[in-house]
Each structure stands twice: as structure tokens, then as C-alpha cells.
PDB file of C-alpha atoms in Angstrom:
ATOM      1  CA  UNK A   1     232.348  26.659 -38.396  1.00 51.00           C
ATOM      2  CA  UNK A   2     229.857  28.350 -40.512  1.00 50.00           C
ATOM      3  CA  UNK A   3     227.019  26.553 -39.195  1.00 54.00           C
ATOM      4  CA  UNK A   4     225.748  24.688 -36.811  1.00 64.00           C
ATOM      5  CA  UNK A   5     223.720  22.168 -37.140  1.00 74.00           C
ATOM      6  CA  UNK A   6     224.343  18.424 -35.883  1.00 78.00           C
ATOM      7  CA  UNK A   7     225.270  17.247 -38.590  1.00 84.00           C
ATOM      8  CA  UNK A   8     228.385  19.318 -38.867  1.00 87.00           C
ATOM      9  CA  UNK A   9     229.712  17.805 -35.243  1.00 90.00           C
ATOM     10  CA  UNK A  10     228.719  14.681 -36.430  1.00 93.00           C
ATOM     11  CA  UNK A  11     231.305  15.016 -39.464  1.00 94.00           C
ATOM     12  CA  UNK A  12     234.332  16.421 -37.383  1.00 95.00           C
ATOM     13  CA  UNK A  13     233.186  13.930 -34.656  1.00 95.00           C
ATOM     14  CA  UNK A  14     233.581  11.113 -36.896  1.00 96.00           C
ATOM     15  CA  UNK A  15     236.814  12.385 -38.589  1.00 97.00           C
ATOM     16  CA  UNK A  16     238.442  12.676 -35.242  1.00 97.00           C
ATOM     17  CA  UNK A  17     237.810   9.106 -34.281  1.00 97.00           C
ATOM     18  CA  UNK A  18     238.840   7.503 -37.420  1.00 97.00           C
ATOM     19  CA  UNK A  19     242.455   9.294 -36.676  1.00 96.00           C
ATOM     20  CA  UNK A  20     242.472   7.734 -33.321  1.00 96.00           C
ATOM     21  CA  UNK A  21     241.498   4.435 -34.808  1.00 97.00           C
ATOM     22  CA  UNK A  22     244.188   5.163 -37.937  1.00 96.00           C
ATOM     23  CA  UNK A  23     246.792   5.201 -35.073  1.00 95.00           C
ATOM     24  CA  UNK A  24     245.455   3.034 -32.846  1.00 95.00           C
ATOM     25  CA  UNK A  25     245.912   5.562 -29.773  1.00 92.00           C
ATOM     26  CA  UNK A  26     244.029   6.190 -26.492  1.00 93.00           C
ATOM     27  CA  UNK A  27     241.376   9.314 -25.995  1.00 92.00           C
ATOM     28  CA  UNK A  28     243.447  12.212 -25.141  1.00 92.00           C
ATOM     29  CA  UNK A  29     242.168  16.124 -24.723  1.00 93.00           C
ATOM     30  CA  UNK A  30     244.208  17.668 -26.109  1.00 93.00           C
ATOM     31  CA  UNK A  31     244.703  15.922 -28.955  1.00 95.00           C
ATOM     32  CA  UNK A  32     240.859  16.213 -29.199  1.00 95.00           C
ATOM     33  CA  UNK A  33     241.053  19.354 -28.877  1.00 94.00           C
ATOM     34  CA  UNK A  34     243.803  19.945 -31.520  1.00 95.00           C
ATOM     35  CA  UNK A  35     242.445  18.060 -33.690  1.00 96.00           C
ATOM     36  CA  UNK A  36     238.739  18.972 -33.666  1.00 95.00           C
ATOM     37  CA  UNK A  37     240.013  22.950 -34.338  1.00 95.00           C
ATOM     38  CA  UNK A  38     241.940  21.578 -37.743  1.00 96.00           C
ATOM     39  CA  UNK A  39     238.931  19.661 -38.537  1.00 96.00           C
ATOM     40  CA  UNK A  40     236.541  22.825 -37.758  1.00 95.00           C
ATOM     41  CA  UNK A  41     239.547  24.546 -40.136  1.00 95.00           C
ATOM     42  CA  UNK A  42     238.979  21.982 -42.779  1.00 96.00           C
ATOM     43  CA  UNK A  43     235.274  21.984 -42.682  1.00 95.00           C
ATOM     44  CA  UNK A  44     235.025  26.120 -42.766  1.00 94.00           C
ATOM     45  CA  UNK A  45     237.167  25.544 -45.795  1.00 95.00           C
ATOM     46  CA  UNK A  46     234.678  23.197 -47.414  1.00 93.00           C
ATOM     47  CA  UNK A  47     235.545  20.168 -46.642  1.00 93.00           C
ATOM     48  CA  UNK A  48     232.074  18.415 -46.161  1.00 91.00           C
ATOM     49  CA  UNK A  49     232.992  14.544 -46.205  1.00 94.00           C
ATOM     50  CA  UNK A  50     233.835  12.135 -43.265  1.00 96.00           C
ATOM     51  CA  UNK A  51     236.329  10.135 -45.331  1.00 96.00           C
ATOM     52  CA  UNK A  52     238.241  13.167 -46.772  1.00 97.00           C
ATOM     53  CA  UNK A  53     238.439  15.355 -43.908  1.00 97.00           C
ATOM     54  CA  UNK A  54     239.858  11.587 -41.435  1.00 97.00           C
ATOM     55  CA  UNK A  55     242.338  11.241 -44.473  1.00 97.00           C
ATOM     56  CA  UNK A  56     243.159  14.969 -44.028  1.00 96.00           C
ATOM     57  CA  UNK A  57     243.711  14.389 -40.588  1.00 97.00           C
ATOM     58  CA  UNK A  58     245.423  11.334 -40.648  1.00 95.00           C
ATOM     59  CA  UNK A  59     248.033  12.796 -43.685  1.00 94.00           C
ATOM     60  CA  UNK A  60     248.656  15.731 -42.010  1.00 94.00           C
ATOM     61  CA  UNK A  61     249.196  14.596 -38.447  1.00 93.00           C
ATOM     62  CA  UNK A  62     251.088  11.531 -38.191  1.00 91.00           C
ATOM     63  CA  UNK A  63     251.005  10.335 -34.608  1.00 89.00           C
ATOM     64  CA  UNK A  64     250.036  11.804 -31.005  1.00 89.00           C
ATOM     65  CA  UNK A  65     253.151  14.043 -31.275  1.00 86.00           C
ATOM     66  CA  UNK A  66     252.255  15.303 -33.882  1.00 90.00           C
ATOM     67  CA  UNK A  67     248.787  17.272 -32.396  1.00 89.00           C
ATOM     68  CA  UNK A  68     250.889  18.846 -29.204  1.00 84.00           C
ATOM     69  CA  UNK A  69     251.369  22.889 -29.528  1.00 68.00           C
ATOM     70  CA  UNK A  70     254.823  22.955 -30.691  1.00 58.00           C
ATOM     71  CA  UNK A  71     253.992  20.478 -33.538  1.00 49.00           C
ATOM     72  CA  UNK A  72     254.301  21.507 -36.988  1.00 51.00           C
ATOM     73  CA  UNK A  73     250.827  22.617 -38.443  1.00 53.00           C
ATOM     74  CA  UNK A  74     249.988  21.710 -41.893  1.00 50.00           C
ATOM     75  CA  UNK A  75     250.079  25.999 -42.783  1.00 51.00           C
ATOM     76  CA  UNK A  76     254.412  25.526 -41.159  1.00 45.00           C
ATOM     77  CA  UNK A  77     255.092  22.242 -43.189  1.00 44.00           C
ATOM     78  CA  UNK A  78     256.327  22.601 -46.898  1.00 35.00           C
TER      79      UNK A  78
END
């Protein structure tokens, strides 16, 4: 992460929570870690909007199964 302000973490946290709301799944530590890493990567690439970040997470990681370590990442899906 390029900056460490409370607002930076708030954006990431809200985007991850939106993913959970959209897929209506219970909190999962492994999924949360995976999604936070993906959100940090998006943030580092310049994504600063909760809505945009959540939309990308929702579209890229479809459901809980997509957050597992052996699931395809956005880098490997063409």
C-alpha cells in the first residue's frame, strides 16, 4: 500500500464488506485475507473509490469458492 492513512484502510474495508453483502456469505477469515490482498493491489493500481473497488472484487471473485488459494486469480483468467 502506498499510503497508510485511516481513509485508505476504510476504502478497502468497505469494498470487502460490499463483496460479502453482494454474495450474502458469512465472514470467512481466509476469504477476507484474500479479498483484502486483492483490494490492496487495486488500491496500489490507483483505485480509490469504494464503489469501483467493490465492483471489481464482485466481478472478479464470484462467490466464496473464488477466494480460495487455488482459485484462478484475475491475472490468470483471460
